[in-house]
Amino acid sequence: MSRTPRATRWLVPLALLVLWLAVGGTLGPFAGRLGEVATNDQAAFLPRNAESTRVIEAQRAFRQDETLPVVVVWTADDEGGTLDAAQQKAATSALASLQGTPGVVGQVSPAIPSDDRQALEGVVQLRPDLGDELAPSLDRISARAAAVTGATAVLAGPAASQADLSDAFAGIDGLLLGVALITVLVILLLVYRSVLLPFVIIISAVFALGVACAVVYALADHDVVRVDGQVQGILSILVIGAATDYALLLTARYREELAAGDDRFTAMRAALRRSTGAIVASAATVALGLLALLLSDLTNNRALGPVGAIGIVCAVLSTLTFLPAALVLLGNAAYWPARPRPAEAAGGGHGIWRRVARVVEKAPRRIWAVALVGLVACAAFAPTLESKGVPLDEIFVNDAPSVAAQATLAAHFPGGSGNPAVVIADAGHAAQVVRQAKGTEGVADANPLTEQGRPGSGPALVVDGKVRVDVTLKDAADSDAAKATVARLRHELHRIDGADALVGGYTAQQYDTQKTAEHDRLLIVPVVLAIILVILVGLLRSVLMPLLLVATVALNFAATLGVSALVFRHVFGFSGTDASVPLYGFVFLVALGVDYNIFLMSRAREESLEHGVREGMLRALVATGGVITSAGVVLAATFAALGVIPLAFLVQIAFIVAFGVLLDTLVVRSLLVPALVRDIGPTAWWPGRLSRRAS
């Protein structure tokens, strides 16, 4: 009778291990295949209900499906030289030869000279869904354009920018995953000085990522979710970072139980019993916080929500099944060449955390006051962070061909050339719409789409009683000035009774995205805070403590934004951030930052039940200090790996999350929260049972 239970105890972890090896072997390759179902077509991620999105639908009535324009710009080989009529004719012929070639749609424009005769420009419309065929199409256009003798041709406009964007994401699967895993492995080897444990944790994280990518791949392949390069990169980092964090909490607790003298099976049962609640609660804050992005009107925000939540669920699943099985089978060998020592049992800890605890115990009020003043001082700079979108020349961290081409275009033509605002209006008011548009400040020209299929003079093309008017802006299409012009243009055209004018196009899309992102922040931030508060109340069985923790992580986020505003402007040279960066930073930093407070305070509650609130807080700080700090460093380093992708958006997210996590780990969780709880005493747990225990 005694042998069967013992055999069963070995059978369960063995079965789990075999199951995960099978799952990992089958689904692991999907971690490198998300690019097959990803799209970097930014038009697929516009606000659902914005005016510019409605214009895209209206354009289809003109047999003008949404297109991706590429602007061909010729300049003389001799710097400052002019281009003659023969070169203009050759450029027009080169453009005409592209008509009907793969990927090209609609009418190709002739080559138009600049006022200074130093440049020519022409516009070629491409299908927006070319995917991998975009680069060959651009190469074909570039080759034809190069046939003009005595001139140099470059490609600008949205199509060229999208090609550079695709290049930036090329190889994202292998590069980002490799950098993240190597970073995590090095940190774990340095911190734990164990040979096997870091590899077990890495394998657990890779298994979680493989399952998550397989699920996301299937959903994206059936158009249930959308994935772009940004979502793809964030998913990899999020899963690796979260799975490692949860694994560190479990392995640390397992080591404590082994050090206390329990056998491997008893130790794992105790470790799971005492850490599962904190792990699940932490994962729930992140997953539900991400799902709150479904409230956004921006499609890429809504895409990240379920994709990120799937990744977190897979990270928890791997941590609570594969990892315990592997650790039980390895036993003490998991920590070789070190061995769990009795000093690592509850109440022990690294010497540095015992010293930190003594400092907190000696002067808690001074500690939390100094920490609070420092965080508030940093937060004071948060309002200076501009989040109105970034100009084209700041999208890429490194030099990109499309950026240089756009600068050449802007030097010789109105900034909005080749990328006009698109107006759909009632045909009976077409002349009035054109006049009003031309009279709007910031507009260079306005022409209706003619029956020949391109803007200009001649009879306007009327479809279902509507006309399309292309409005060329004076300023670059991605500039703040152009967005302000779109706002003025809408104001003027909406005043024309009966015109039912809608203003769209690239600049209007950027403007609508910015406004939608601002609305999303006002809606989603309170929802995420409420979700976190409810989870903390349920976990800690208190009201005051959760309010305290939520306030501290919110202050940490504000302080991080303040520091980011200074660093982005004075170190990185960014004039601002993408409109979605603050929201992404908030969701990741607040949800992930709460994790460390959950780990700390769930342990504090456990210790306080035996030793009282003040002593319990200090014991919890000592017992969890090492593992939580390690987890914070790992997560910060993992998100910092996003910086290998040369895009300002991901570099900014990487800095905000990495710096914010370190600030939270080293200041908020290590000093501010323990000092506050030590100073407040039992009242901090009001109205829970701990408020009635001895301090």
mmCIF file of C-alpha atoms in Angstrom, residues 145-485:
data_model
loop_
_atom_site.group_PDB
_atom_site.id
_atom_site.type_symbol
_atom_site.label_atom_id
_atom_site.label_comp_id
_atom_site.label_asym_id
_atom_site.label_seq_id
_atom_site.Cartn_x
_atom_site.Cartn_y
_atom_site.Cartn_z
ATOM 1 C CA ALA A 145 12.932 55.953 -62.249
ATOM 2 C CA ALA A 146 16.716 55.558 -62.407
ATOM 3 C CA ALA A 147 16.509 55.536 -66.220
ATOM 4 C CA VAL A 148 16.314 59.343 -66.264
ATOM 5 C CA THR A 149 19.815 60.489 -67.155
ATOM 6 C CA GLY A 150 21.499 63.251 -65.204
ATOM 7 C CA ALA A 151 19.108 62.832 -62.266
ATOM 8 C CA THR A 152 18.959 60.881 -59.027
ATOM 9 C CA ALA A 153 15.659 59.284 -58.011
ATOM 10 C CA VAL A 154 14.584 58.558 -54.430
ATOM 11 C CA LEU A 155 11.334 57.145 -53.030
ATOM 12 C CA ALA A 156 9.310 58.906 -50.345
ATOM 13 C CA GLY A 157 5.762 58.714 -49.011
ATOM 14 C CA PRO A 158 3.841 56.100 -46.987
ATOM 15 C CA ALA A 159 4.865 53.124 -49.151
ATOM 16 C CA ALA A 160 8.569 53.864 -48.724
ATOM 17 C CA SER A 161 8.065 54.398 -44.976
ATOM 18 C CA GLN A 162 6.218 51.100 -44.674
ATOM 19 C CA ALA A 163 9.031 49.291 -46.473
ATOM 20 C CA ASP A 164 11.553 50.737 -44.008
ATOM 21 C CA LEU A 165 9.232 49.709 -41.187
ATOM 22 C CA SER A 166 9.165 46.143 -42.497
ATOM 23 C CA ASP A 167 12.958 46.161 -42.680
ATOM 24 C CA ALA A 168 13.095 47.314 -39.055
ATOM 25 C CA PHE A 169 10.986 44.324 -38.026
ATOM 26 C CA ALA A 170 12.842 41.866 -40.260
ATOM 27 C CA GLY A 171 14.173 38.985 -38.211
ATOM 28 C CA ILE A 172 12.388 40.247 -35.098
ATOM 29 C CA ASP A 173 11.560 36.691 -33.965
ATOM 30 C CA GLY A 174 15.121 35.412 -33.760
ATOM 31 C CA LEU A 175 16.892 38.643 -32.829
ATOM 32 C CA LEU A 176 14.570 39.817 -30.071
ATOM 33 C CA LEU A 177 14.048 36.368 -28.577
ATOM 34 C CA GLY A 178 17.784 35.644 -28.643
ATOM 35 C CA VAL A 179 18.713 38.931 -26.946
ATOM 36 C CA ALA A 180 15.989 38.518 -24.310
ATOM 37 C CA LEU A 181 16.870 34.914 -23.462
ATOM 38 C CA ILE A 182 20.613 35.538 -23.292
ATOM 39 C CA THR A 183 20.011 38.568 -21.047
ATOM 40 C CA VAL A 184 17.779 36.576 -18.693
ATOM 41 C CA LEU A 185 20.195 33.637 -18.626
ATOM 42 C CA VAL A 186 23.210 35.785 -17.742
ATOM 43 C CA ILE A 187 21.331 37.565 -14.940
ATOM 44 C CA LEU A 188 20.049 34.296 -13.478
ATOM 45 C CA LEU A 189 23.488 32.705 -13.583
ATOM 46 C CA LEU A 190 25.006 35.711 -11.808
ATOM 47 C CA VAL A 191 22.264 35.982 -9.177
ATOM 48 C CA TYR A 192 21.653 32.334 -8.333
ATOM 49 C CA ARG A 193 25.084 30.867 -9.085
ATOM 50 C CA SER A 194 23.362 27.672 -10.150
ATOM 51 C CA VAL A 195 23.996 25.733 -13.340
ATOM 52 C CA LEU A 196 20.656 23.981 -13.875
ATOM 53 C CA LEU A 197 18.061 26.361 -12.400
ATOM 54 C CA PRO A 198 18.513 29.191 -14.956
ATOM 55 C CA PHE A 199 18.119 26.742 -17.833
ATOM 56 C CA VAL A 200 15.005 25.195 -16.291
ATOM 57 C CA ILE A 201 13.465 28.660 -15.917
ATOM 58 C CA ILE A 202 14.421 29.607 -19.490
ATOM 59 C CA ILE A 203 12.894 26.375 -20.857
ATOM 60 C CA SER A 204 9.706 27.077 -18.909
ATOM 61 C CA ALA A 205 9.511 30.574 -20.431
ATOM 62 C CA VAL A 206 10.218 29.291 -23.951
ATOM 63 C CA PHE A 207 7.492 26.654 -23.626
ATOM 64 C CA ALA A 208 5.055 29.358 -22.508
ATOM 65 C CA LEU A 209 6.029 31.543 -25.475
ATOM 66 C CA GLY A 210 5.641 28.654 -27.916
ATOM 67 C CA VAL A 211 2.108 27.894 -26.727
ATOM 68 C CA ALA A 212 1.163 31.586 -26.708
ATOM 69 C CA CYS A 213 2.486 32.124 -30.241
ATOM 70 C CA ALA A 214 0.674 29.031 -31.506
ATOM 71 C CA VAL A 215 -2.645 30.253 -30.084
ATOM 72 C CA VAL A 216 -2.104 33.779 -31.420
ATOM 73 C CA TYR A 217 -1.030 32.391 -34.813
ATOM 74 C CA ALA A 218 -4.241 30.377 -35.120
ATOM 75 C CA LEU A 219 -6.403 33.340 -34.093
ATOM 76 C CA ALA A 220 -4.599 35.762 -36.423
ATOM 77 C CA ASP A 221 -4.781 33.286 -39.293
ATOM 78 C CA HIS A 222 -8.571 33.265 -38.876
ATOM 79 C CA ASP A 223 -8.742 37.078 -38.540
ATOM 80 C CA VAL A 224 -9.862 36.903 -34.906
ATOM 81 C CA VAL A 225 -6.955 39.103 -33.784
ATOM 82 C CA ARG A 226 -4.522 41.346 -35.638
ATOM 83 C CA VAL A 227 -0.782 41.220 -35.152
ATOM 84 C CA ASP A 228 1.830 43.711 -36.286
ATOM 85 C CA GLY A 229 5.538 43.920 -35.592
ATOM 86 C CA GLN A 230 5.027 45.938 -32.424
ATOM 87 C CA VAL A 231 2.488 43.504 -30.950
ATOM 88 C CA GLN A 232 4.702 40.609 -32.020
ATOM 89 C CA GLY A 233 7.756 42.028 -30.267
ATOM 90 C CA ILE A 234 5.878 42.995 -27.109
ATOM 91 C CA LEU A 235 4.336 39.503 -26.854
ATOM 92 C CA SER A 236 7.768 37.847 -26.854
ATOM 93 C CA ILE A 237 9.162 40.207 -24.238
ATOM 94 C CA LEU A 238 6.036 40.071 -22.078
ATOM 95 C CA VAL A 239 5.895 36.272 -21.940
ATOM 96 C CA ILE A 240 9.613 35.811 -21.293
ATOM 97 C CA GLY A 241 9.628 38.498 -18.595
ATOM 98 C CA ALA A 242 6.412 37.420 -16.857
ATOM 99 C CA ALA A 243 7.200 33.695 -16.974
ATOM 100 C CA THR A 244 10.639 34.370 -15.490
ATOM 101 C CA ASP A 245 9.186 36.542 -12.724
ATOM 102 C CA TYR A 246 6.606 33.940 -11.721
ATOM 103 C CA ALA A 247 9.231 31.206 -11.898
ATOM 104 C CA LEU A 248 11.564 33.112 -9.584
ATOM 105 C CA LEU A 249 8.830 33.474 -6.982
ATOM 106 C CA LEU A 250 8.031 29.757 -7.053
ATOM 107 C CA THR A 251 11.654 28.577 -7.080
ATOM 108 C CA ALA A 252 12.541 30.889 -4.181
ATOM 109 C CA ARG A 253 9.662 29.526 -2.103
ATOM 110 C CA TYR A 254 10.578 25.949 -3.030
ATOM 111 C CA ARG A 255 14.167 26.588 -1.919
ATOM 112 C CA GLU A 256 12.892 27.893 1.421
ATOM 113 C CA GLU A 257 10.827 24.769 1.989
ATOM 114 C CA LEU A 258 13.727 22.493 1.059
ATOM 115 C CA ALA A 259 15.986 24.454 3.409
ATOM 116 C CA ALA A 260 13.488 23.897 6.219
ATOM 117 C CA GLY A 261 14.069 20.159 5.874
ATOM 118 C CA ASP A 262 11.018 19.021 3.906
ATOM 119 C CA ASP A 263 11.370 16.312 1.249
ATOM 120 C CA ARG A 264 11.004 17.457 -2.365
ATOM 121 C CA PHE A 265 7.321 16.536 -2.690
ATOM 122 C CA THR A 266 6.239 18.120 0.582
ATOM 123 C CA ALA A 267 8.355 21.165 -0.173
ATOM 124 C CA MET A 268 6.738 21.642 -3.591
ATOM 125 C CA ARG A 269 3.211 21.247 -2.218
ATOM 126 C CA ALA A 270 3.972 23.897 0.399
ATOM 127 C CA ALA A 271 5.621 26.176 -2.168
ATOM 128 C CA LEU A 272 2.630 25.921 -4.498
ATOM 129 C CA ARG A 273 0.153 26.458 -1.675
ATOM 130 C CA ARG A 274 1.926 29.582 -0.460
ATOM 131 C CA SER A 275 2.825 31.143 -3.814
ATOM 132 C CA THR A 276 0.030 30.211 -6.221
ATOM 133 C CA GLY A 277 -2.317 32.890 -4.870
ATOM 134 C CA ALA A 278 0.254 35.645 -5.378
ATOM 135 C CA ILE A 279 1.239 34.370 -8.832
ATOM 136 C CA VAL A 280 -2.355 34.076 -10.046
ATOM 137 C CA ALA A 281 -3.305 37.471 -8.600
ATOM 138 C CA SER A 282 -0.262 39.071 -10.220
ATOM 139 C CA ALA A 283 -1.063 37.473 -13.571
ATOM 140 C CA ALA A 284 -4.691 38.539 -13.281
ATOM 141 C CA THR A 285 -3.714 42.188 -12.826
ATOM 142 C CA VAL A 286 -1.614 42.102 -15.998
ATOM 143 C CA ALA A 287 -4.054 40.032 -18.090
ATOM 144 C CA LEU A 288 -7.131 42.028 -17.105
ATOM 145 C CA GLY A 289 -5.207 45.279 -17.460
ATOM 146 C CA LEU A 290 -4.306 44.276 -21.010
ATOM 147 C CA LEU A 291 -7.873 43.201 -21.755
ATOM 148 C CA ALA A 292 -8.976 46.694 -20.727
ATOM 149 C CA LEU A 293 -7.353 47.784 -23.987
ATOM 150 C CA LEU A 294 -10.382 46.270 -25.721
ATOM 151 C CA LEU A 295 -12.177 49.457 -24.666
ATOM 152 C CA SER A 296 -9.888 51.397 -27.001
ATOM 153 C CA ASP A 297 -11.093 52.647 -30.372
ATOM 154 C CA LEU A 298 -7.620 52.061 -31.817
ATOM 155 C CA THR A 299 -7.367 48.681 -33.518
ATOM 156 C CA ASN A 300 -3.718 48.097 -32.583
ATOM 157 C CA ASN A 301 -4.521 48.720 -28.901
ATOM 158 C CA ARG A 302 -7.392 46.250 -29.067
ATOM 159 C CA ALA A 303 -5.092 43.775 -30.806
ATOM 160 C CA LEU A 304 -2.489 43.953 -28.029
ATOM 161 C CA GLY A 305 -5.108 43.336 -25.317
ATOM 162 C CA PRO A 306 -6.100 39.715 -26.045
ATOM 163 C CA VAL A 307 -2.689 38.806 -27.482
ATOM 164 C CA GLY A 308 -0.919 39.966 -24.323
ATOM 165 C CA ALA A 309 -3.496 38.313 -22.066
ATOM 166 C CA ILE A 310 -2.998 35.002 -23.898
ATOM 167 C CA GLY A 311 0.737 35.315 -23.284
ATOM 168 C CA ILE A 312 0.254 35.918 -19.556
ATOM 169 C CA VAL A 313 -2.095 32.932 -19.197
ATOM 170 C CA CYS A 314 0.462 30.702 -20.926
ATOM 171 C CA ALA A 315 3.219 32.032 -18.648
ATOM 172 C CA VAL A 316 1.192 31.111 -15.540
ATOM 173 C CA LEU A 317 0.252 27.711 -16.967
ATOM 174 C CA SER A 318 3.876 26.824 -17.606
ATOM 175 C CA THR A 319 5.001 28.146 -14.195
ATOM 176 C CA LEU A 320 2.430 26.130 -12.255
ATOM 177 C CA THR A 321 2.729 22.855 -14.203
ATOM 178 C CA PHE A 322 6.012 22.360 -16.063
ATOM 179 C CA LEU A 323 8.218 24.150 -13.546
ATOM 180 C CA PRO A 324 6.993 22.265 -10.429
ATOM 181 C CA ALA A 325 7.377 18.969 -12.289
ATOM 182 C CA ALA A 326 10.938 19.783 -13.329
ATOM 183 C CA LEU A 327 11.914 21.046 -9.863
ATOM 184 C CA VAL A 328 10.472 18.001 -8.088
ATOM 185 C CA LEU A 329 12.346 15.638 -10.392
ATOM 186 C CA LEU A 330 15.580 17.579 -9.859
ATOM 187 C CA GLY A 331 15.192 18.201 -6.112
ATOM 188 C CA ASN A 332 18.254 19.828 -4.528
ATOM 189 C CA ALA A 333 20.160 19.265 -7.776
ATOM 190 C CA ALA A 334 18.231 22.174 -9.327
ATOM 191 C CA TYR A 335 20.295 24.553 -7.167
ATOM 192 C CA TRP A 336 23.657 22.792 -7.723
ATOM 193 C CA PRO A 337 26.424 23.589 -6.959
ATOM 194 C CA ALA A 338 24.760 25.574 -4.161
ATOM 195 C CA ARG A 339 22.436 23.831 -1.726
ATOM 196 C CA PRO A 340 19.403 25.272 0.050
ATOM 197 C CA ARG A 341 20.528 26.148 3.590
ATOM 198 C CA PRO A 342 18.458 26.552 6.748
ATOM 199 C CA ALA A 343 19.366 30.256 6.742
ATOM 200 C CA GLU A 344 17.237 30.571 3.603
ATOM 201 C CA ALA A 345 14.085 29.389 5.346
ATOM 202 C CA ALA A 346 11.377 31.847 6.443
ATOM 203 C CA GLY A 347 12.811 34.725 8.395
ATOM 204 C CA GLY A 348 16.253 34.417 6.832
ATOM 205 C CA GLY A 349 17.517 36.144 3.736
ATOM 206 C CA HIS A 350 20.454 37.959 2.275
ATOM 207 C CA GLY A 351 22.420 40.195 4.594
ATOM 208 C CA ILE A 352 21.750 43.289 2.515
ATOM 209 C CA TRP A 353 17.995 42.934 3.020
ATOM 210 C CA ARG A 354 18.401 42.488 6.733
ATOM 211 C CA ARG A 355 20.297 45.798 6.734
ATOM 212 C CA VAL A 356 17.567 47.453 4.648
ATOM 213 C CA ALA A 357 14.964 46.149 7.082
ATOM 214 C CA ARG A 358 16.908 47.577 10.041
ATOM 215 C CA VAL A 359 17.070 51.000 8.324
ATOM 216 C CA VAL A 360 13.308 50.922 7.695
ATOM 217 C CA GLU A 361 12.657 49.824 11.264
ATOM 218 C CA LYS A 362 14.825 52.563 12.722
ATOM 219 C CA ALA A 363 13.407 55.563 10.805
ATOM 220 C CA PRO A 364 10.305 54.590 8.808
ATOM 221 C CA ARG A 365 8.832 58.083 8.660
ATOM 222 C CA ARG A 366 12.033 59.631 7.386
ATOM 223 C CA ILE A 367 12.410 56.868 4.778
ATOM 224 C CA TRP A 368 8.925 57.186 3.298
ATOM 225 C CA ALA A 369 9.046 60.990 3.417
ATOM 226 C CA VAL A 370 12.327 61.169 1.474
ATOM 227 C CA ALA A 371 11.132 58.559 -1.041
ATOM 228 C CA LEU A 372 7.831 60.374 -1.476
ATOM 229 C CA VAL A 373 9.499 63.743 -2.060
ATOM 230 C CA GLY A 374 11.855 62.210 -4.638
ATOM 231 C CA LEU A 375 9.034 60.540 -6.561
ATOM 232 C CA VAL A 376 6.880 63.680 -6.520
ATOM 233 C CA ALA A 377 9.835 65.756 -7.777
ATOM 234 C CA CYS A 378 10.292 63.379 -10.717
ATOM 235 C CA ALA A 379 6.546 63.309 -11.380
ATOM 236 C CA ALA A 380 6.511 67.099 -11.666
ATOM 237 C CA PHE A 381 8.110 66.771 -15.115
ATOM 238 C CA ALA A 382 5.475 64.325 -16.403
ATOM 239 C CA PRO A 383 3.283 67.067 -17.977
ATOM 240 C CA THR A 384 6.230 68.095 -20.168
ATOM 241 C CA LEU A 385 6.125 64.767 -22.058
ATOM 242 C CA GLU A 386 4.671 65.516 -25.500
ATOM 243 C CA SER A 387 2.574 62.619 -26.806
ATOM 244 C CA LYS A 388 1.111 64.056 -29.988
ATOM 245 C CA GLY A 389 2.824 61.664 -32.358
ATOM 246 C CA VAL A 390 6.312 61.866 -33.821
ATOM 247 C CA PRO A 391 7.418 63.280 -37.180
ATOM 248 C CA LEU A 392 8.603 60.887 -39.850
ATOM 249 C CA ASP A 393 12.267 61.692 -39.245
ATOM 250 C CA GLU A 394 11.951 60.426 -35.651
ATOM 251 C CA ILE A 395 10.050 57.193 -36.279
ATOM 252 C CA PHE A 396 13.285 55.337 -36.955
ATOM 253 C CA VAL A 397 16.174 55.468 -34.515
ATOM 254 C CA ASN A 398 18.675 54.900 -37.309
ATOM 255 C CA ASP A 399 18.770 56.652 -40.686
ATOM 256 C CA ALA A 400 16.143 55.332 -43.095
ATOM 257 C CA PRO A 401 16.033 55.944 -46.888
ATOM 258 C CA SER A 402 12.410 57.112 -46.771
ATOM 259 C CA VAL A 403 13.284 59.794 -44.206
ATOM 260 C CA ALA A 404 16.054 61.256 -46.379
ATOM 261 C CA ALA A 405 13.759 61.099 -49.426
ATOM 262 C CA GLN A 406 11.000 62.913 -47.553
ATOM 263 C CA ALA A 407 13.451 65.657 -46.623
ATOM 264 C CA THR A 408 14.388 66.029 -50.296
ATOM 265 C CA LEU A 409 10.722 66.225 -51.262
ATOM 266 C CA ALA A 410 9.969 68.846 -48.624
ATOM 267 C CA ALA A 411 12.907 70.972 -49.772
ATOM 268 C CA HIS A 412 11.369 71.523 -53.226
ATOM 269 C CA PHE A 413 7.604 70.958 -52.949
ATOM 270 C CA PRO A 414 4.787 71.793 -50.540
ATOM 271 C CA GLY A 415 5.135 69.553 -47.510
ATOM 272 C CA GLY A 416 1.958 67.622 -48.258
ATOM 273 C CA SER A 417 2.830 66.816 -51.877
ATOM 274 C CA GLY A 418 2.012 63.269 -52.874
ATOM 275 C CA ASN A 419 0.088 62.680 -49.669
ATOM 276 C CA PRO A 420 -3.002 64.895 -49.827
ATOM 277 C CA ALA A 421 -5.926 65.208 -47.475
ATOM 278 C CA VAL A 422 -8.910 63.460 -49.068
ATOM 279 C CA VAL A 423 -12.321 65.118 -48.927
ATOM 280 C CA ILE A 424 -15.552 63.300 -49.785
ATOM 281 C CA ALA A 425 -18.473 65.703 -50.234
ATOM 282 C CA ASP A 426 -21.862 66.191 -51.896
ATOM 283 C CA ALA A 427 -21.432 66.766 -55.643
ATOM 284 C CA GLY A 428 -23.800 69.741 -55.634
ATOM 285 C CA HIS A 429 -21.457 71.610 -53.319
ATOM 286 C CA ALA A 430 -18.202 70.583 -55.023
ATOM 287 C CA ALA A 431 -17.255 74.071 -56.228
ATOM 288 C CA GLN A 432 -17.936 75.577 -52.801
ATOM 289 C CA VAL A 433 -15.923 72.817 -51.079
ATOM 290 C CA VAL A 434 -12.956 73.442 -53.384
ATOM 291 C CA ARG A 435 -13.090 77.228 -52.803
ATOM 292 C CA GLN A 436 -13.409 76.827 -49.049
ATOM 293 C CA ALA A 437 -10.557 74.328 -48.965
ATOM 294 C CA LYS A 438 -8.245 76.578 -50.995
ATOM 295 C CA GLY A 439 -9.030 79.458 -48.647
ATOM 296 C CA THR A 440 -8.152 77.499 -45.523
ATOM 297 C CA GLU A 441 -4.913 78.478 -43.834
ATOM 298 C CA GLY A 442 -2.217 75.860 -44.453
ATOM 299 C CA VAL A 443 -3.680 74.553 -47.748
ATOM 300 C CA ALA A 444 -1.538 74.789 -50.889
ATOM 301 C CA ASP A 445 -4.095 73.563 -53.451
ATOM 302 C CA ALA A 446 -7.338 71.625 -53.840
ATOM 303 C CA ASN A 447 -8.641 69.783 -56.911
ATOM 304 C CA PRO A 448 -11.516 67.362 -57.478
ATOM 305 C CA LEU A 449 -10.908 63.862 -58.814
ATOM 306 C CA THR A 450 -11.743 64.001 -62.522
ATOM 307 C CA GLU A 451 -13.294 61.439 -64.813
ATOM 308 C CA GLN A 452 -9.750 60.639 -65.999
ATOM 309 C CA GLY A 453 -9.087 59.195 -62.560
ATOM 310 C CA ARG A 454 -6.714 61.817 -61.155
ATOM 311 C CA PRO A 455 -7.070 65.244 -59.518
ATOM 312 C CA GLY A 456 -7.008 68.263 -61.824
ATOM 313 C CA SER A 457 -9.087 70.371 -64.142
ATOM 314 C CA GLY A 458 -11.981 68.914 -66.049
ATOM 315 C CA PRO A 459 -15.344 67.399 -65.150
ATOM 316 C CA ALA A 460 -15.381 65.998 -61.622
ATOM 317 C CA LEU A 461 -16.075 62.295 -61.207
ATOM 318 C CA VAL A 462 -19.470 61.932 -59.507
ATOM 319 C CA VAL A 463 -20.392 58.652 -57.828
ATOM 320 C CA ASP A 464 -23.654 58.236 -55.938
ATOM 321 C CA GLY A 465 -23.957 62.022 -55.720
ATOM 322 C CA LYS A 466 -20.498 62.413 -54.139
ATOM 323 C CA VAL A 467 -17.196 63.868 -55.295
ATOM 324 C CA ARG A 468 -13.669 63.425 -54.064
ATOM 325 C CA VAL A 469 -11.390 66.431 -53.617
ATOM 326 C CA ASP A 470 -7.645 66.035 -52.996
ATOM 327 C CA VAL A 471 -6.252 68.826 -50.810
ATOM 328 C CA THR A 472 -2.495 69.430 -50.846
ATOM 329 C CA LEU A 473 -1.186 70.822 -47.560
ATOM 330 C CA LYS A 474 1.676 73.289 -47.307
ATOM 331 C CA ASP A 475 3.343 71.448 -44.443
ATOM 332 C CA ALA A 476 4.733 67.924 -44.272
ATOM 333 C CA ALA A 477 1.939 65.403 -43.913
ATOM 334 C CA ASP A 478 3.292 64.095 -40.591
ATOM 335 C CA SER A 479 3.865 67.487 -38.968
ATOM 336 C CA ASP A 480 1.906 69.147 -36.168
ATOM 337 C CA ALA A 481 1.235 72.060 -38.532
ATOM 338 C CA ALA A 482 -0.407 69.712 -41.048
ATOM 339 C CA LYS A 483 -2.575 68.188 -38.333
ATOM 340 C CA ALA A 484 -3.650 71.669 -37.280
ATOM 341 C CA THR A 485 -4.546 72.384 -40.916
#
